[in-house]
CSV table of C-alpha atoms in Angstrom, one decimal:
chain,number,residue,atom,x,y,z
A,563,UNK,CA,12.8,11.1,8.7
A,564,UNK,CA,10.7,8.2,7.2
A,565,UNK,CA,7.4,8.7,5.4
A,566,UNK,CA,4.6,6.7,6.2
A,567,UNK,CA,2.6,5.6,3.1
A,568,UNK,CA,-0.7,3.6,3.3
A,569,UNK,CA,-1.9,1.9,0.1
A,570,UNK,CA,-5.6,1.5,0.5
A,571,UNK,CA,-8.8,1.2,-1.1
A,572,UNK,CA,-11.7,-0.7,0.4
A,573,UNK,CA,-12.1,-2.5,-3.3
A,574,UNK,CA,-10.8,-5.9,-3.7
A,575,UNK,CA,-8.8,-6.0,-6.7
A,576,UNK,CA,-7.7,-3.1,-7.4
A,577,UNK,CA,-3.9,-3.5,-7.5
A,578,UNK,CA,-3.4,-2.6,-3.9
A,579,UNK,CA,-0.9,-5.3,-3.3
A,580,UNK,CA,0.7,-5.4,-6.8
A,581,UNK,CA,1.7,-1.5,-6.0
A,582,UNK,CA,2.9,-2.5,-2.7
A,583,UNK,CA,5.4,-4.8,-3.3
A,584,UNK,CA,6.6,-3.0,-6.9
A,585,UNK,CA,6.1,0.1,-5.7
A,586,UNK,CA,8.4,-1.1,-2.2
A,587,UNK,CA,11.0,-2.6,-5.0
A,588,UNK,CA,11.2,-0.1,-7.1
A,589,UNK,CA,12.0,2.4,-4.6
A,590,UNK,CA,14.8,0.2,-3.2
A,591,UNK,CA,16.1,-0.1,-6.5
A,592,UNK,CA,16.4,3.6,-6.5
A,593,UNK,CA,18.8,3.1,-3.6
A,594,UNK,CA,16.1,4.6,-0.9
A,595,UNK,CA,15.5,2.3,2.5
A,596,UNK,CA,12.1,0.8,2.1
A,597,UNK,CA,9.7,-1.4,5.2
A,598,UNK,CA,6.9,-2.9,3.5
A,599,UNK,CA,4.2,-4.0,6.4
A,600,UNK,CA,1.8,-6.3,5.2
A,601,UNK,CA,-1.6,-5.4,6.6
A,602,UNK,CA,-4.2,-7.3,5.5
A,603,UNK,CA,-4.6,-11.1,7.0
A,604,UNK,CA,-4.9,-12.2,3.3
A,605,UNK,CA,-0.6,-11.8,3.8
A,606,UNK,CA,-0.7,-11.1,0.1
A,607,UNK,CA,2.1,-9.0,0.4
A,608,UNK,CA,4.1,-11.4,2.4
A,609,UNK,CA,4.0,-14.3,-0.5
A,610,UNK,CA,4.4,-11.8,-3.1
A,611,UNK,CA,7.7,-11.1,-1.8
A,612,UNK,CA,8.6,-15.1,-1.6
A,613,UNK,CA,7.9,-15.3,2.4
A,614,UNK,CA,5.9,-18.7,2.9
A,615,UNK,CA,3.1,-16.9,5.0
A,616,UNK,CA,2.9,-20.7,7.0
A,617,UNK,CA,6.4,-19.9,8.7
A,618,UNK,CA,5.5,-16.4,9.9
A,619,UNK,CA,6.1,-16.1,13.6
A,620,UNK,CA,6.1,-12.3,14.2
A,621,UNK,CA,4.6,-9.8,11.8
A,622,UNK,CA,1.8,-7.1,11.9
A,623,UNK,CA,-0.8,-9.0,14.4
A,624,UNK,CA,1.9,-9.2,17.3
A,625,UNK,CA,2.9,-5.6,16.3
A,626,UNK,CA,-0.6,-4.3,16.7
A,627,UNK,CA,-1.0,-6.4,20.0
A,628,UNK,CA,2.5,-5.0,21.3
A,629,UNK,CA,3.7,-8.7,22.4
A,630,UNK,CA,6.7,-7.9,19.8
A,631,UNK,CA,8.4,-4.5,19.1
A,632,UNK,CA,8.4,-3.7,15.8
A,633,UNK,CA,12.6,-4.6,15.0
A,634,UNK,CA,11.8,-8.1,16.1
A,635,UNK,CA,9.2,-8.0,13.5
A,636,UNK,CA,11.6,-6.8,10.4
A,637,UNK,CA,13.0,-9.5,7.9
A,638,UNK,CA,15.0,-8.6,5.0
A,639,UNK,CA,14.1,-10.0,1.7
A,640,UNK,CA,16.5,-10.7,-1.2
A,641,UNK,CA,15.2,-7.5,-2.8
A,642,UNK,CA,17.6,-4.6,-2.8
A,643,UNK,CA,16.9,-2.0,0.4
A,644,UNK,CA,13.5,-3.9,1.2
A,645,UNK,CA,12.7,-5.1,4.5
A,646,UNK,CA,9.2,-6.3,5.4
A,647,UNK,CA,7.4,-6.8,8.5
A,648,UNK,CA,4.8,-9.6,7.2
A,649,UNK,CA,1.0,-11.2,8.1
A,650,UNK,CA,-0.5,-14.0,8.9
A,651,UNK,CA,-3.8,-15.5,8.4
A,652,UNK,CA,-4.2,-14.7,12.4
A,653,UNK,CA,-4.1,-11.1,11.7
A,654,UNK,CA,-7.9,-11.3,11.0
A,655,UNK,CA,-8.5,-12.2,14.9
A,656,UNK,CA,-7.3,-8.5,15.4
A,657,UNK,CA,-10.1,-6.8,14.8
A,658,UNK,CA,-12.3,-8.1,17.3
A,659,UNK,CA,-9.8,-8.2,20.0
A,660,UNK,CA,-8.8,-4.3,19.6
A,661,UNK,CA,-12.4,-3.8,19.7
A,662,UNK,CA,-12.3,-2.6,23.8
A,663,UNK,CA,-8.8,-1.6,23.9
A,664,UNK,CA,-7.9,2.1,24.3
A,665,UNK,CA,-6.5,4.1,21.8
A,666,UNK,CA,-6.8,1.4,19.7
A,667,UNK,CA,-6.6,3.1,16.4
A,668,UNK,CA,-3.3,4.3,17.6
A,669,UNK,CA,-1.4,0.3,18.2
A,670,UNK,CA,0.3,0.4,14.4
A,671,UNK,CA,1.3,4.5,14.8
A,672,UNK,CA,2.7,3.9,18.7
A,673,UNK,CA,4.7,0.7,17.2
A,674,UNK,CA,6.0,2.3,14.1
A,675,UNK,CA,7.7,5.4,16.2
A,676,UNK,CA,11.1,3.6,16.7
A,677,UNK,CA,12.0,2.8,13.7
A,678,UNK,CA,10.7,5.3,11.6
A,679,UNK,CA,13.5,7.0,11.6
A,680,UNK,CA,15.6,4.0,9.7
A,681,UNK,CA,13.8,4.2,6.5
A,682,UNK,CA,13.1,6.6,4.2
A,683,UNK,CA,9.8,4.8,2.7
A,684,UNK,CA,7.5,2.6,5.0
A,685,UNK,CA,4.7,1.8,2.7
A,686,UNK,CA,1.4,-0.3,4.3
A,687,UNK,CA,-0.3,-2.7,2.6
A,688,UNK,CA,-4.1,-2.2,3.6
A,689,UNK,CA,-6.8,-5.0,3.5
A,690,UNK,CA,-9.2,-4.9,1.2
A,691,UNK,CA,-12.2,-2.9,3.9
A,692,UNK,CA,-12.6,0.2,6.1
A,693,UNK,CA,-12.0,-1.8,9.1
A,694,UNK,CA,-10.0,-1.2,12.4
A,695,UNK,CA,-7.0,-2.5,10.6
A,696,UNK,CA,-6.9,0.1,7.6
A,697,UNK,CA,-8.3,2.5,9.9
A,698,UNK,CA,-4.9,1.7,12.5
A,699,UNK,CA,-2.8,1.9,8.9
A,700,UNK,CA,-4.2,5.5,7.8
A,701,UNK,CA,-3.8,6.8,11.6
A,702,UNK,CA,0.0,5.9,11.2
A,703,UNK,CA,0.9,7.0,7.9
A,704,UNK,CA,1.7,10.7,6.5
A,705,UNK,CA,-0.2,9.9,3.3
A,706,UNK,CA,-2.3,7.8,1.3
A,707,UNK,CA,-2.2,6.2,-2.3
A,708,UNK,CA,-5.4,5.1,-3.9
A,709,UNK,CA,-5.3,2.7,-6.6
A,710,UNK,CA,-8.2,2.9,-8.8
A,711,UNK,CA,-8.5,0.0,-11.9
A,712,UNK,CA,-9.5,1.8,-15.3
A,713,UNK,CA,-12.9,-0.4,-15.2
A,714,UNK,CA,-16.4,0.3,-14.9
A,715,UNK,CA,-16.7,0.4,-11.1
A,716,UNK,CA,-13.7,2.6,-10.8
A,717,UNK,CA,-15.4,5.7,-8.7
A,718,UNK,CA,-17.8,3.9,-7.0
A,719,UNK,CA,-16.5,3.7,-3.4
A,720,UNK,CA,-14.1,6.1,-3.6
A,721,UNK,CA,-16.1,9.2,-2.4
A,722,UNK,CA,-16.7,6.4,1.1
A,723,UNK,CA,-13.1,5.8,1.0
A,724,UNK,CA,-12.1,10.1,1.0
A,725,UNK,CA,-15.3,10.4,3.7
A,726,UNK,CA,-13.2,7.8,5.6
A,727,UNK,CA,-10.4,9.7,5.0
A,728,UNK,CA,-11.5,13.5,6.0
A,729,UNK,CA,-12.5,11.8,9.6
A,730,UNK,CA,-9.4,10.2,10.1
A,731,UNK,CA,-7.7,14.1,9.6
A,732,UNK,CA,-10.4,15.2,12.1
A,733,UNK,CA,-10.3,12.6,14.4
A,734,UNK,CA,-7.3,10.9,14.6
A,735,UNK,CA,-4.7,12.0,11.8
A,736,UNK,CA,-4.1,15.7,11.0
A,737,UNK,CA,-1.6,15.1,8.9
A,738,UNK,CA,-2.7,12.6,6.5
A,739,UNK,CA,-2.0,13.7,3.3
A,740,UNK,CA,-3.5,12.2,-0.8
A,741,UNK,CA,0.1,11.2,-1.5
A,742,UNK,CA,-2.3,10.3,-5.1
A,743,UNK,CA,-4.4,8.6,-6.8
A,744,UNK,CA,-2.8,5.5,-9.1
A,745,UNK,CA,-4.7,4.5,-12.2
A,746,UNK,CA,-3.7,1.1,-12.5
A,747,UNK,CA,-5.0,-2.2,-14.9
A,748,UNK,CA,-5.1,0.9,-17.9
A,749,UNK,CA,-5.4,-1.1,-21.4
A,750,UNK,CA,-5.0,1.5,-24.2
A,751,UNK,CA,-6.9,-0.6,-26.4
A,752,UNK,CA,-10.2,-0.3,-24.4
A,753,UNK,CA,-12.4,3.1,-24.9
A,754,UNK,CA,-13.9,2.5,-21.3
A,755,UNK,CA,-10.2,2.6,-20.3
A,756,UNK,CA,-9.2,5.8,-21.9
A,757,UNK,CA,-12.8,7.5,-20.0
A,758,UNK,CA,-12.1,6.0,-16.9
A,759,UNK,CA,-8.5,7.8,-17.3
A,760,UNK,CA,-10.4,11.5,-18.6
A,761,UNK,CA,-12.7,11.4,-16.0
A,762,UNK,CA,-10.7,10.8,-12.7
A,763,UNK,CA,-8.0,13.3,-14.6
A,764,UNK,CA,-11.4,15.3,-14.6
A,765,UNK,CA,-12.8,15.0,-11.3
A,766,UNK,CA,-9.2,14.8,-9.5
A,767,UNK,CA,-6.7,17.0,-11.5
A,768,UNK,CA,-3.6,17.2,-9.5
A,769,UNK,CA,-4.4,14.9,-7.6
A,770,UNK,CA,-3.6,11.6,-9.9
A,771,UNK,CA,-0.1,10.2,-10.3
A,772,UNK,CA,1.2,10.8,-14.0
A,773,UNK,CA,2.4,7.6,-13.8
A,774,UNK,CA,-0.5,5.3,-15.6
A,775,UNK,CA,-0.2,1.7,-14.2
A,776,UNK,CA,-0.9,-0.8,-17.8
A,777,UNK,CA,-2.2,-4.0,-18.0
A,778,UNK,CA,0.6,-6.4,-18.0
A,779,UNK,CA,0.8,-10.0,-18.3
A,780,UNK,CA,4.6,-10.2,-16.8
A,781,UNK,CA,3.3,-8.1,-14.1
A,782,UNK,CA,0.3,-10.3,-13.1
A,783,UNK,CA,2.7,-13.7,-13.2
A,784,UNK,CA,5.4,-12.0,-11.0
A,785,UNK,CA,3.5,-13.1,-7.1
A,786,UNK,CA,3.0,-16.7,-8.3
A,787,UNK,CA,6.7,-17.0,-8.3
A,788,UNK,CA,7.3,-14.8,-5.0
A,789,UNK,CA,8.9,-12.2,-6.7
A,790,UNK,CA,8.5,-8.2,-7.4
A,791,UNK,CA,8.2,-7.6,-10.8
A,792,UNK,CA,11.7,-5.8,-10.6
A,793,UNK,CA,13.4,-9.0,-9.5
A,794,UNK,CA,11.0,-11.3,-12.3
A,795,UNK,CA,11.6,-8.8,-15.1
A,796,UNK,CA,12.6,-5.9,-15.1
A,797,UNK,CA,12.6,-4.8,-18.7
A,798,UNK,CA,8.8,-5.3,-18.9
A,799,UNK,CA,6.5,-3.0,-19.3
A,800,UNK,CA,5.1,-3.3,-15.0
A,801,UNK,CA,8.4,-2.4,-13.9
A,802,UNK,CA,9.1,0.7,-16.1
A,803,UNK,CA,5.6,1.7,-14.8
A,804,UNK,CA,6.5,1.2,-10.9
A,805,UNK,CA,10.1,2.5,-11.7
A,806,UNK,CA,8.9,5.6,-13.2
A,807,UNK,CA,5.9,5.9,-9.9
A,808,UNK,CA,8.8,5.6,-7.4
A,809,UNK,CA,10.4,8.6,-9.0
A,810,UNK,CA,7.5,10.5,-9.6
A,811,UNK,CA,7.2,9.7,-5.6
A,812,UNK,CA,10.6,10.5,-4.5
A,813,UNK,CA,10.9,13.7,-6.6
A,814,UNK,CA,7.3,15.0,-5.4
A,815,UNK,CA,8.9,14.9,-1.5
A,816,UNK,CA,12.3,15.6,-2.3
């Protein structure tokens, strides 16, 4: 049985994408299946992962409009047991036209049920907003990781982001578990790092990954290239990080 694993935070910026994709390869490199959707109509995900977004035919928008099943949507990338199912700029136009459909938070969940079952990890790459799009994403998935940069700003928005949370269990999602919250950009250098870290530890307590995401430049070059940072290099610091998440992932539902 596959679990369903939203990435989301309404913050821009906060590694949301970077843990998708390295998270996704990682994982495959620990010989589990992985589906990576790309869900927000930035299709960061789907260059990351050396897709030219241009090309994209089928991906999340026809899968949320149900003019494609979801297998017609799958391609397979040249990264070890990763598929992807990826966006397109036109996935913005969703939005608006789910607006007066019924069950409309329910498009992405109804989609994902025949093929949920082929993977062990389907991880979703939410856009950067509390829309109808992340709002479809958190209705589908078993659980939810929140990336949150050691920087100034780091709590603010997060108590809107669980409020958005505790109605989707209410309303739509029972289920929906805090798979965890991910520190990530962490510079050990910086004192406002190192509080950032006490004080979600603090606040949180079980709640947050061990797993400390760090600044790293190899890490930050690896999308330009269309790569994870496990096929771009994978003795740097960013992939002994998202290797050591995936297993801190994998043993936690094992």
């Amino acid at each position: 049985m596959g679990k369903i694993i939203a990435i989301a935070n309404q913050k821009g910026g906060v590694g949301k994408t970077t843990t998708s994709i390295n998270l996704a390869a990682s994982l495959g490199v620990l010989e589990k299946k992985v589906l990576l959707i790309d869900a927000d109509p930035q299709a960061n995900a789907t260059s990351g992962i050396g897709l030219d977004v241009e090309t994209v035919e089928i991906g999340t928008y026809q899968l949320l409009e149900h003019s494609n099943i979801a297998k017609e949507a799958i391609i397979t990338t040249e990264t070890p047991n990763l598929d992807i199912i990826p966006a397109h700029i036109d996935l913005v136009a969703i939005e608006i036209e789910l607006v007066d459909k019924d069950q409309r938070e329910y498009m992405l969940k109804n989609a994902l049920q025949e093929i949920k079952d082929e993977y062990d990890y389907i991880l979703i790459d939410c856009a950067p907003s509390l829309g109808l799009l992340t709002l479809n994403a958190l209705t589908a998935a078993d659980s939810v990781i929140i990336p949150i940069q050691c920087e100034y700003f780091a709590l603010e928005g997060l108590g809107k982001l669980l409020n958005t949370i505790k109605s989707v269990q209410k309303i739509h999602n029972s289920d929906l578990d805090i798979e965890g919250l991910l520190l990530t950009m962490y510079d050990s250098r910086l004192r406002l790092s190192n509080q950032v870290v006490e004080e979600v530890q603090k606040h949180f307590n079980d709640m947050v990954f061990q797993t400390i995401i760090q600044r790293n430049v190899r890490l930050s070059e690896a999308p330009s290239y269309g790569e994870s940072i496990i096929n771009y290099d994978a003795s740097s610091k960013g992939a002994s990080n998202y290797l050591s998440l995936a297993k801190e992932i994998i043993n936690k539902n094992s």
